[in-house]
Short mmCIF file of C-alpha atoms in Angstrom, two decimals:
data_model
loop_
_atom_site.label_atom_id
_atom_site.label_comp_id
_atom_site.label_asym_id
_atom_site.label_seq_id
_atom_site.Cartn_x
_atom_site.Cartn_y
_atom_site.Cartn_z
CA MET A 227 31.38 9.23 -25.72
CA SER A 228 27.63 9.81 -25.25
CA GLU A 229 25.56 7.89 -22.80
CA ILE A 230 23.85 4.77 -24.22
CA LYS A 231 20.37 4.26 -22.97
CA ILE A 232 19.42 0.64 -22.55
CA GLY A 233 15.92 -0.67 -21.82
CA ILE A 234 15.66 -3.61 -19.31
CA PRO A 235 12.31 -5.31 -18.59
CA LEU A 236 12.05 -6.80 -15.12
CA HIS A 237 9.11 -9.16 -14.63
CA GLY A 238 10.23 -12.07 -12.42
CA LYS A 239 12.27 -12.41 -9.28
CA MET A 240 15.44 -13.87 -10.89
CA ALA A 241 15.53 -11.03 -13.49
CA ALA A 242 15.03 -8.36 -10.78
CA ARG A 243 17.65 -9.85 -8.49
CA ALA A 244 20.17 -10.03 -11.36
CA PHE A 245 19.76 -6.71 -13.22
CA HIS A 246 18.62 -4.44 -10.42
CA GLN A 247 21.23 -5.27 -7.85
CA PRO A 248 23.36 -2.31 -6.93
CA SER A 249 26.63 -3.82 -8.28
CA PHE A 250 25.22 -4.36 -11.72
CA ARG A 251 23.68 -0.98 -11.87
CA GLN A 252 27.06 0.41 -11.05
CA ARG A 253 28.74 -1.66 -13.77
CA LEU A 254 26.29 -0.25 -16.35
CA THR A 255 26.88 3.30 -15.23
CA GLU A 256 30.69 2.91 -15.27
CA GLY A 257 30.40 1.35 -18.75
CA GLY A 258 28.66 4.33 -20.15
CA LEU A 259 25.16 2.74 -20.21
CA LYS A 260 22.21 4.27 -18.55
CA PRO A 261 19.62 1.57 -17.62
CA LEU A 262 15.85 2.42 -18.14
CA TYR A 263 13.83 -0.15 -16.29
CA PHE A 264 10.40 -1.32 -17.33
CA LEU A 265 8.92 -2.96 -14.30
CA SER A 266 6.07 -5.36 -14.02
CA PRO A 267 2.89 -3.69 -12.61
CA TYR A 268 3.22 -5.36 -9.16
CA TYR A 269 6.70 -3.85 -8.84
CA PHE A 270 5.97 -0.47 -10.51
CA ARG A 271 2.80 0.18 -8.51
CA SER A 272 4.26 -0.62 -5.17
CA PHE A 273 6.82 2.12 -4.91
CA ASP A 274 7.46 5.66 -6.10
CA PHE A 275 10.24 5.53 -8.75
CA ASP A 276 12.24 8.20 -10.65
CA PRO A 277 9.98 8.76 -13.69
CA GLU A 278 13.02 9.50 -15.77
CA GLN A 279 14.36 6.01 -15.28
CA TYR A 280 11.49 3.72 -14.39
CA PHE A 281 8.47 2.78 -16.55
CA GLU A 282 5.66 0.21 -16.38
CA LEU A 283 6.04 -2.92 -18.38
CA GLN A 284 2.83 -3.28 -20.33
CA VAL A 285 2.04 -6.85 -19.06
CA GLU A 286 -1.67 -6.27 -19.07
CA GLN A 287 -1.67 -5.54 -22.86
CA TYR A 288 0.25 -8.72 -23.47
CA ASP A 289 -2.05 -10.83 -21.24
CA ALA A 290 -5.09 -9.45 -23.00
CA GLN A 291 -3.70 -10.43 -26.37
CA TYR A 292 -2.78 -13.88 -25.05
CA GLN A 293 -6.19 -14.52 -23.38
CA LYS A 294 -8.18 -13.59 -26.51
CA SER A 295 -6.21 -15.65 -28.98
CA PHE A 296 -6.51 -19.47 -28.70
CA PHE A 297 -4.08 -19.92 -31.54
CA LEU A 298 -1.40 -17.88 -29.71
CA GLN A 299 -1.94 -20.02 -26.66
CA GLN A 300 -1.32 -23.16 -28.73
CA LEU A 301 1.76 -21.71 -30.39
CA ARG A 302 3.30 -20.99 -27.07
CA MET A 303 2.39 -24.26 -25.63
CA LEU A 304 4.09 -26.09 -28.56
CA ARG A 305 7.09 -23.84 -28.23
CA ARG A 306 7.40 -24.89 -24.63
CA PHE A 307 7.74 -28.44 -25.52
CA VAL A 308 9.70 -28.52 -28.77
CA VAL A 309 13.12 -28.51 -27.01
CA ALA A 310 13.05 -32.23 -26.23
CA THR A 311 14.68 -32.95 -22.84
CA GLU A 312 13.79 -35.07 -19.86
CA THR A 313 12.32 -32.06 -18.13
CA THR A 314 10.09 -30.83 -21.00
CA ASP A 315 8.92 -34.47 -21.48
CA LEU A 316 7.88 -34.42 -17.75
CA ARG A 317 6.18 -31.03 -18.25
CA PHE A 318 4.27 -32.30 -21.14
CA ARG A 319 2.95 -35.25 -19.14
CA GLU A 320 2.10 -32.86 -16.25
CA SER A 321 0.01 -30.73 -18.73
CA ILE A 322 -1.87 -33.85 -19.83
CA GLU A 323 -2.52 -34.74 -16.18
CA SER A 324 -3.94 -31.32 -15.45
CA LYS A 325 -6.45 -31.53 -18.33
CA LEU A 326 -7.25 -35.29 -18.20
CA PHE A 327 -10.43 -35.14 -16.18
CA ASP A 328 -11.86 -32.24 -18.13
CA ALA A 329 -11.26 -33.48 -21.69
CA THR A 330 -12.72 -36.33 -23.77
CA LEU A 331 -10.48 -39.44 -24.31
CA PRO A 332 -10.52 -39.05 -28.02
CA GLY A 333 -9.75 -35.37 -27.81
CA MET A 334 -6.96 -35.84 -25.31
CA SER A 335 -5.48 -38.70 -27.38
CA ALA A 336 -5.47 -36.61 -30.48
CA GLN A 337 -3.79 -33.66 -28.81
CA MET A 338 -1.17 -35.93 -27.27
CA ALA A 339 -0.38 -37.41 -30.59
CA PHE A 340 -0.26 -34.11 -32.32
CA VAL A 341 1.96 -32.39 -29.73
CA ASN A 342 4.33 -35.39 -29.65
CA ALA A 343 4.77 -35.38 -33.36
CA VAL A 344 5.31 -31.54 -33.52
CA ARG A 345 7.92 -31.57 -30.73
CA ARG A 346 10.02 -34.16 -32.51
CA THR A 347 9.98 -32.33 -35.85
CA PRO A 348 13.34 -30.76 -36.77
CA GLY A 349 13.20 -26.95 -37.17
CA MET A 350 9.85 -26.68 -35.59
CA GLY A 351 10.95 -24.27 -32.81
CA ARG A 352 12.31 -21.73 -35.34
CA PHE A 353 9.05 -22.07 -37.40
CA LEU A 354 6.83 -21.50 -34.42
CA THR A 355 8.80 -18.48 -33.31
CA TRP A 356 8.60 -16.97 -36.82
CA LEU A 357 4.80 -17.63 -37.07
CA GLU A 358 4.21 -16.00 -33.79
CA THR A 359 6.32 -12.99 -34.71
CA GLN A 360 4.41 -12.56 -38.00
CA LEU A 361 0.86 -13.02 -36.59
CA TYR A 362 1.21 -11.39 -33.19
CA ALA A 363 3.41 -8.40 -33.32
CA THR A 364 2.97 -5.88 -30.41
CA HIS A 365 3.68 -2.27 -30.08
CA ALA A 366 3.20 -1.57 -26.42
CA HIS A 367 6.46 0.23 -25.90
CA ASP A 368 7.12 1.87 -29.25
CA GLU A 369 6.47 5.35 -28.05
CA LYS A 370 8.57 5.03 -24.99
CA PHE A 371 11.51 3.74 -27.04
CA LYS A 372 11.19 6.81 -29.18
CA GLU A 373 10.59 9.30 -26.43
CA GLN A 374 13.45 8.06 -24.33
CA ASN A 375 15.87 7.59 -27.28
CA ILE A 376 16.70 4.02 -26.27
CA SER A 377 19.64 2.55 -28.08
CA CYS A 378 19.31 -1.15 -27.21
CA VAL A 379 17.53 -3.51 -24.81
CA LEU A 380 18.68 -6.30 -22.57
CA THR A 381 16.18 -9.00 -21.54
CA PRO A 382 16.37 -11.97 -19.11
CA GLY A 383 15.86 -15.13 -21.05
CA MET A 384 15.05 -15.32 -24.73
CA GLY A 385 11.29 -15.06 -24.72
CA ASN A 386 10.75 -18.77 -23.93
CA PHE A 387 8.45 -20.24 -21.23
CA GLY A 388 8.35 -17.93 -18.28
CA PHE A 389 9.70 -15.02 -20.28
CA TRP A 390 6.85 -14.24 -22.63
CA ASN A 391 6.60 -10.62 -21.64
CA GLU A 392 10.38 -10.00 -22.09
CA GLY A 393 10.14 -11.72 -25.49
CA ASN A 394 7.41 -9.35 -26.61
CA PHE A 395 9.46 -6.42 -25.34
CA ALA A 396 12.56 -7.60 -27.29
CA ARG A 397 10.57 -8.07 -30.50
CA GLU A 398 9.18 -4.69 -30.23
CA ALA A 399 12.72 -3.28 -30.00
CA GLN A 400 13.92 -5.37 -32.94
CA GLN A 401 10.90 -4.12 -35.06
CA MET A 402 12.31 -0.60 -34.48
CA GLY A 403 15.82 -1.62 -35.54
CA LEU A 404 17.23 -1.72 -32.00
CA PRO A 405 19.66 -4.40 -30.94
CA ALA A 406 18.09 -6.75 -28.37
CA PHE A 407 20.61 -8.62 -26.08
CA ALA A 408 19.59 -11.43 -23.79
CA ALA A 409 21.20 -12.95 -20.67
CA ILE A 410 20.24 -16.31 -19.16
CA THR A 411 19.18 -15.84 -15.54
CA ASN A 412 18.93 -19.39 -14.17
CA TYR A 413 21.07 -22.38 -14.81
CA ASP A 414 18.22 -24.61 -16.10
CA ASN A 415 16.63 -22.14 -18.64
CA ILE A 416 18.20 -23.55 -21.68
CA VAL A 417 17.18 -27.09 -21.07
CA ASN A 418 13.87 -26.63 -19.31
CA MET A 419 11.95 -23.65 -20.68
CA GLY A 420 11.40 -24.48 -24.34
CA TYR A 421 12.35 -22.61 -27.52
CA ARG A 422 13.21 -19.06 -27.60
CA GLY A 423 10.69 -16.34 -28.69
CA PHE A 424 13.23 -14.07 -30.50
CA HIS A 425 16.75 -14.23 -31.84
CA PRO A 426 18.96 -11.94 -29.58
CA THR A 427 21.65 -9.80 -31.15
CA CYS A 428 23.95 -11.65 -28.74
CA LEU A 429 23.22 -14.07 -25.96
CA ALA A 430 25.07 -14.08 -22.65
CA VAL A 431 25.47 -17.59 -21.18
CA TRP A 432 27.11 -18.61 -17.93
CA SER A 433 29.60 -21.29 -19.04
CA LYS A 434 30.89 -23.61 -21.80
CA GLN A 435 28.32 -26.26 -20.73
CA MET A 436 25.48 -23.76 -21.19
CA ALA A 437 26.87 -22.63 -24.51
CA ASP A 438 27.06 -26.21 -25.70
CA GLU A 439 23.46 -26.78 -24.71
CA ALA A 440 22.22 -23.63 -26.47
CA MET A 441 23.92 -24.78 -29.69
CA LYS A 442 22.78 -28.37 -29.35
CA LEU A 443 19.15 -27.81 -28.19
CA HIS A 444 18.37 -24.32 -29.87
CA GLY A 445 20.61 -24.45 -32.87
CA TYR A 446 22.03 -21.14 -31.53
CA PRO A 447 25.16 -19.85 -33.44
CA ALA A 448 28.46 -19.64 -31.47
CA ASN A 449 29.25 -16.28 -33.01
CA LYS A 450 26.18 -14.66 -31.44
CA MET A 451 27.01 -15.88 -27.99
CA GLU A 452 29.39 -14.92 -25.23
CA ILE A 453 30.28 -16.65 -21.89
CA THR A 454 29.87 -13.97 -19.25
CA GLY A 455 28.98 -15.94 -16.11
CA PRO A 456 25.93 -15.36 -13.88
CA VAL A 457 25.52 -11.63 -13.02
CA GLN A 458 23.37 -12.32 -9.94
CA TYR A 459 26.05 -14.40 -8.27
CA ASP A 460 28.72 -11.71 -8.36
CA ARG A 461 27.50 -10.74 -4.90
CA PHE A 462 28.62 -13.97 -3.40
CA MET A 463 32.24 -13.07 -4.32
CA ALA A 464 32.22 -9.85 -2.18
CA PRO A 465 33.34 -10.05 1.47
CA LEU A 466 30.69 -9.88 4.08
CA PRO A 467 30.75 -6.99 6.65
CA LYS A 468 29.49 -9.10 9.57
CA SER A 469 31.50 -12.10 11.02
CA ARG A 470 29.69 -15.44 11.54
CA GLU A 471 29.32 -14.63 15.21
CA GLU A 472 27.92 -11.21 14.65
CA PHE A 473 25.43 -12.49 12.13
CA LEU A 474 24.08 -15.47 14.10
CA ARG A 475 23.77 -13.26 17.19
CA SER A 476 21.75 -10.87 15.23
CA LEU A 477 19.26 -13.66 14.62
CA ASN A 478 19.30 -14.59 18.32
CA LEU A 479 21.14 -17.77 17.58
CA ASP A 480 24.13 -19.24 19.26
CA PRO A 481 27.37 -19.07 17.26
CA ALA A 482 28.79 -21.94 19.35
CA LYS A 483 26.24 -24.39 17.92
CA LYS A 484 26.22 -26.10 14.52
CA THR A 485 23.82 -24.38 12.11
CA ILE A 486 21.52 -26.35 9.82
CA LEU A 487 19.69 -24.54 7.01
CA PHE A 488 16.61 -26.02 5.31
CA ALA A 489 15.69 -24.24 2.00
CA GLY A 490 12.27 -25.45 0.77
CA GLY A 491 10.19 -25.42 -2.29
CA VAL A 492 6.47 -24.83 -2.76
CA ASN A 493 5.21 -28.25 -1.67
CA ILE A 494 3.95 -27.72 1.87
CA ASN A 495 4.16 -31.54 2.59
CA HIS A 496 7.97 -31.36 2.55
CA TYR A 497 7.86 -28.73 5.31
CA PHE A 498 5.95 -31.06 7.66
CA ASP A 499 8.39 -33.87 6.80
CA ILE A 500 11.19 -31.61 7.83
CA TYR A 501 9.48 -30.57 10.94
CA ARG A 502 8.96 -34.28 11.87
CA VAL A 503 12.65 -34.99 11.28
CA PHE A 504 14.49 -31.88 12.64
CA VAL A 505 12.06 -31.10 15.54
CA GLU A 506 10.48 -34.32 16.63
CA GLN A 507 13.62 -36.39 15.97
CA LYS A 508 16.27 -33.73 16.67
CA ASP A 509 18.24 -36.12 18.93
CA LYS A 510 18.96 -38.27 15.83
CA VAL A 511 20.15 -35.25 13.80
CA TRP A 512 23.13 -34.22 15.92
CA ARG A 513 24.37 -35.19 19.37
CA GLU A 514 24.31 -31.65 20.60
CA PRO A 515 21.76 -28.81 20.34
CA PHE A 516 21.97 -26.98 17.03
CA ASN A 517 20.59 -23.89 15.33
CA PHE A 518 17.80 -24.74 12.82
CA ILE A 519 16.93 -22.14 10.17
CA VAL A 520 13.99 -22.64 7.71
CA ARG A 521 13.92 -20.56 4.64
CA PRO A 522 10.53 -21.06 2.82
CA TYR A 523 10.20 -20.54 -0.87
CA PRO A 524 8.91 -17.01 -1.57
CA HIS A 525 5.80 -17.98 -3.64
CA PRO A 526 2.08 -17.50 -3.02
CA LYS A 527 1.53 -21.28 -3.61
CA LEU A 528 3.35 -21.68 -0.26
CA MET A 529 2.98 -18.45 1.60
CA SER A 530 -0.83 -18.16 1.09
CA SER A 531 -1.37 -21.67 2.38
CA PRO A 532 -3.30 -21.96 5.59
CA ALA A 533 -1.07 -24.98 6.36
CA TRP A 534 2.01 -22.80 6.25
CA ALA A 535 0.65 -20.35 8.76
CA VAL A 536 0.15 -23.22 11.20
CA LEU A 537 3.58 -24.78 10.57
CA GLU A 538 5.37 -21.50 10.76
CA ASN A 539 3.99 -21.04 14.35
CA LEU A 540 5.02 -24.63 15.24
CA LEU A 541 8.53 -24.11 13.98
CA LYS A 542 8.92 -20.91 15.91
CA GLN A 543 7.61 -22.55 19.17
CA ALA A 544 10.36 -25.21 18.56
CA GLY A 545 12.99 -22.55 18.42
CA ALA A 546 13.60 -22.59 14.70
CA TYR A 547 14.55 -19.37 13.04
CA ILE A 548 12.38 -18.52 9.92
CA SER A 549 14.37 -16.71 7.34
CA ASN A 550 11.49 -15.22 5.33
CA PRO A 551 12.66 -13.82 2.03
CA GLY A 552 9.93 -11.19 1.89
CA SER A 553 6.50 -12.73 2.56
CA ILE A 554 2.89 -11.91 2.05
CA ASP A 555 1.62 -10.47 5.26
CA ALA A 556 -1.91 -10.94 6.63
CA SER A 557 -3.28 -8.00 4.56
CA GLY A 558 -1.78 -9.41 1.30
CA ASP A 559 0.81 -6.72 1.16
CA ARG A 560 4.03 -7.92 -0.67
CA THR A 561 6.00 -4.74 -0.29
CA ALA A 562 8.66 -6.52 1.82
CA GLU A 563 9.04 -9.21 -0.74
CA PHE A 564 9.45 -6.70 -3.63
CA ARG A 565 12.03 -4.67 -1.61
CA VAL A 566 14.18 -7.90 -1.38
CA ASP A 567 13.69 -8.59 -5.14
CA LEU A 568 14.80 -5.05 -6.26
CA ALA A 569 17.59 -4.97 -3.62
CA PHE A 570 16.53 -1.62 -2.09
CA ASP A 571 18.26 -2.29 1.19
CA GLU A 572 22.02 -1.61 1.33
CA GLY A 573 24.43 -4.49 2.02
CA PRO A 574 24.28 -8.28 1.60
CA ASP A 575 20.90 -9.95 2.01
CA GLU A 576 20.33 -12.52 4.64
CA LEU A 577 20.59 -15.50 2.16
CA ASN A 578 24.15 -14.36 1.33
CA TYR A 579 25.04 -14.77 5.04
CA LEU A 580 23.21 -18.11 5.48
CA LEU A 581 24.90 -19.65 2.50
CA ARG A 582 28.34 -18.77 3.80
CA TYR A 583 27.79 -19.19 7.51
CA SER A 584 25.69 -22.32 7.84
CA ASP A 585 27.25 -25.72 8.40
CA VAL A 586 24.99 -27.83 6.16
CA MET A 587 21.95 -27.26 3.96
CA VAL A 588 18.96 -29.56 3.31
CA ASN A 589 17.12 -28.97 0.11
CA TYR A 590 14.92 -30.63 -2.50
CA PHE A 591 16.80 -30.17 -5.79
CA SER A 592 16.30 -26.51 -6.31
CA THR A 593 18.48 -23.59 -7.64
CA ILE A 594 19.71 -22.86 -4.22
CA GLY A 595 21.71 -26.04 -4.39
CA LEU A 596 23.97 -24.40 -6.97
CA GLU A 597 24.15 -21.25 -4.88
CA ALA A 598 25.27 -23.41 -1.91
CA ALA A 599 27.98 -25.03 -4.05
CA ILE A 600 29.19 -21.57 -5.04
CA CYS A 601 29.46 -20.62 -1.43
CA ASP A 602 31.11 -23.97 -0.48
CA LEU A 603 28.10 -24.99 1.74
CA PRO A 604 27.59 -28.82 2.07
CA THR A 605 24.26 -29.77 0.73
CA ILE A 606 21.94 -32.83 1.23
CA HIS A 607 19.09 -33.22 -1.22
CA VAL A 608 16.03 -35.19 0.15
CA GLY A 609 15.23 -37.86 -2.33
CA PHE A 610 12.16 -39.52 -0.82
CA ASP A 611 8.59 -38.73 0.09
CA PRO A 612 7.36 -40.49 3.22
CA TYR A 613 3.69 -39.95 2.18
CA ILE A 614 2.48 -39.29 -1.37
CA PHE A 615 -1.36 -40.13 -1.20
CA GLY A 616 -3.28 -37.39 -2.92
CA LEU A 617 -0.14 -35.69 -4.32
CA ARG A 618 0.40 -35.03 -7.93
CA PHE A 619 3.57 -36.54 -9.32
CA SER A 620 4.96 -33.22 -10.35
CA VAL A 621 5.38 -31.99 -6.71
CA THR A 622 7.18 -35.16 -5.59
CA THR A 623 10.87 -35.79 -5.29
CA GLY A 624 10.69 -38.42 -7.93
CA PHE A 625 9.65 -35.77 -10.54
CA LEU A 626 12.43 -33.52 -9.41
CA GLN A 627 15.06 -36.22 -9.68
CA ARG A 628 14.07 -37.01 -13.29
CA GLN A 629 14.63 -33.42 -14.56
CA THR A 630 17.54 -32.85 -16.87
CA HIS A 631 19.51 -30.47 -14.80
CA ASN A 632 19.16 -32.64 -11.60
CA ARG A 633 20.62 -35.79 -13.28
CA ARG A 634 23.95 -34.17 -14.22
CA PRO A 635 26.75 -36.25 -12.66
CA LEU A 636 28.73 -33.21 -11.41
CA ARG A 637 25.62 -31.95 -9.47
CA LEU A 638 25.06 -35.30 -7.98
CA ALA A 639 28.76 -35.63 -6.96
CA ALA A 640 28.63 -32.19 -5.21
CA ALA A 641 25.95 -33.20 -2.71
CA ARG A 642 24.49 -36.13 -0.98
CA VAL A 643 21.11 -37.52 -2.03
CA ALA A 644 19.29 -39.13 0.90
CA LYS A 645 16.84 -41.90 -0.27
CA ASN A 646 15.48 -42.54 3.18
CA GLU A 647 15.77 -41.12 6.72
CA LYS A 648 18.66 -43.29 7.67
CA GLU A 649 20.68 -41.94 4.82
CA LEU A 650 19.61 -38.37 5.71
CA PHE A 651 20.87 -38.79 9.41
CA SER A 652 24.08 -40.34 8.07
CA ALA A 653 24.82 -37.53 5.67
CA LEU A 654 24.10 -34.89 8.32
CA GLU A 655 26.51 -36.62 10.66
CA ASP A 656 29.19 -36.68 7.95
CA TYR A 657 28.87 -32.99 6.98
CA LEU A 658 28.48 -31.74 10.54
CA ASN A 659 31.72 -33.57 11.45
CA ASP A 660 33.58 -32.32 8.55
CA ARG A 661 32.30 -29.16 6.52
CA ALA A 662 35.20 -29.58 4.04
CA LEU A 663 33.86 -32.97 2.93
CA ASP A 664 33.17 -32.95 -0.90
CA ARG A 665 34.62 -29.38 -1.10
CA GLU A 666 36.43 -30.01 -4.40
CA ALA A 667 33.37 -31.52 -5.92
CA ARG A 668 31.37 -28.47 -5.05
CA ARG A 669 33.95 -26.28 -6.66
CA ILE A 670 34.02 -28.33 -9.86
CA TYR A 671 30.21 -28.43 -10.10
CA ALA A 672 29.73 -24.58 -9.47
CA GLU A 673 32.45 -23.86 -12.16
CA SER A 674 30.74 -26.24 -14.66
CA GLU A 675 27.42 -24.45 -14.32
CA CYS A 676 28.82 -20.83 -13.88
CA GLY A 677 32.17 -20.70 -15.58
CA GLU A 678 34.69 -18.42 -13.96
CA LEU A 679 33.45 -17.29 -10.45
CA ASP A 680 35.39 -14.07 -10.09
CA GLY A 681 32.76 -11.47 -9.37
CA LYS A 682 33.23 -9.86 -12.77
CA SER A 683 30.20 -11.41 -14.67
CA GLY A 684 28.50 -7.96 -14.69
CA ASP A 685 31.67 -6.44 -16.35
CA ARG A 686 31.72 -9.05 -19.04
CA LEU A 687 28.05 -8.59 -19.74
CA VAL A 688 28.44 -4.86 -20.01
CA ASN A 689 31.44 -5.24 -22.37
CA MET A 690 29.53 -7.72 -24.58
CA ILE A 691 26.74 -5.07 -25.00
CA LYS A 692 29.09 -2.26 -25.67
CA GLY A 693 31.07 -4.23 -28.14
CA ARG A 694 27.92 -4.95 -30.36
CA VAL A 695 25.82 -1.83 -30.08
#
């Protein structure tokens, strides 16, 4: 059987960490597929790649088209909101807030009424996608598809919000008669990211729950969808080469102590709240000294903040370990961050160890809460903001708790939600006393989101593609 060349665009972190991890590349090769990666400029221009297998994703061409076309901007804005869920409703309100002080009241009122009417109109998502396809066809990669004899493509997402570039790439392939497969790369993409930008040859979803949501919210046909599981989480099923003692000692931490992991978001205020609790009130956290690990969110919104630079030093002085998942250094170099995204370094990453060897994790309702459940790590979500003056509602815990995926009963049952400091200290004591507490609820939640967690999601995705090329 001849080798099948498959084009894979990688623009964001989730996509890179799913489709460029060594285990998935190995699955593709073993399945007779040769991946040709089209990397976003910030990835492609940071390293020297094999010119036979790596190419630049023409993001700048796509951006130029988007910037010069007001109508295209409006089409995508509408497409983001036509999948009506609690989250898209919140994001619609957020978009209004961001423009409120720059627009006239009549203009803003008219836009609100128009968008609200459009997003409630049946079939509008399909129409908007069709209209965008007809009016804004791109041909940025046509020559590469021909030169490299590409047989099909695999994209993260379906060209919805956050995946515009991948959507353009897939439509270009379809215009040339190539099958375009898609795989969901985060558990909230179906409910949170609006309507799709193209119709995949087949869509890989994680679980029955996700398949049901795709059919209900997107009208996606069951016969063009397969449950494969999350490719990027196959790595959590593999054994770790280092023991807990070896790993913690490698971080200069004491294996005899309890280990508390805080995984934050982009809101710098939350990190100061955590500092106040876990450093200034550490005697209330646990009766004995403990290891405290802070994992900041790898985004410029946080990392480039002057406040983060100050707080990082304070945390280090207090003895906390900063698990920095590839940060922007003083010169603005993001090479370390990109190496993590593209899994250049051999072996499990630090997060894999942290999720399996910590005793409890504190978080603000982010994706890592699901990853913790997969790894059977007890989790406490902070559900209060001690100080909100000057904050936009969209960065508060109130906003996070109203999002569709964060209201699921199984998600809430798998973790504790602390509504005040007293509840936070109580939940910490419970989990530090008994790490097995809520274990079954974590398993049920993880399987509801991910389906079968057997480390074979990559195999199922490869088989899906091979069966339909």
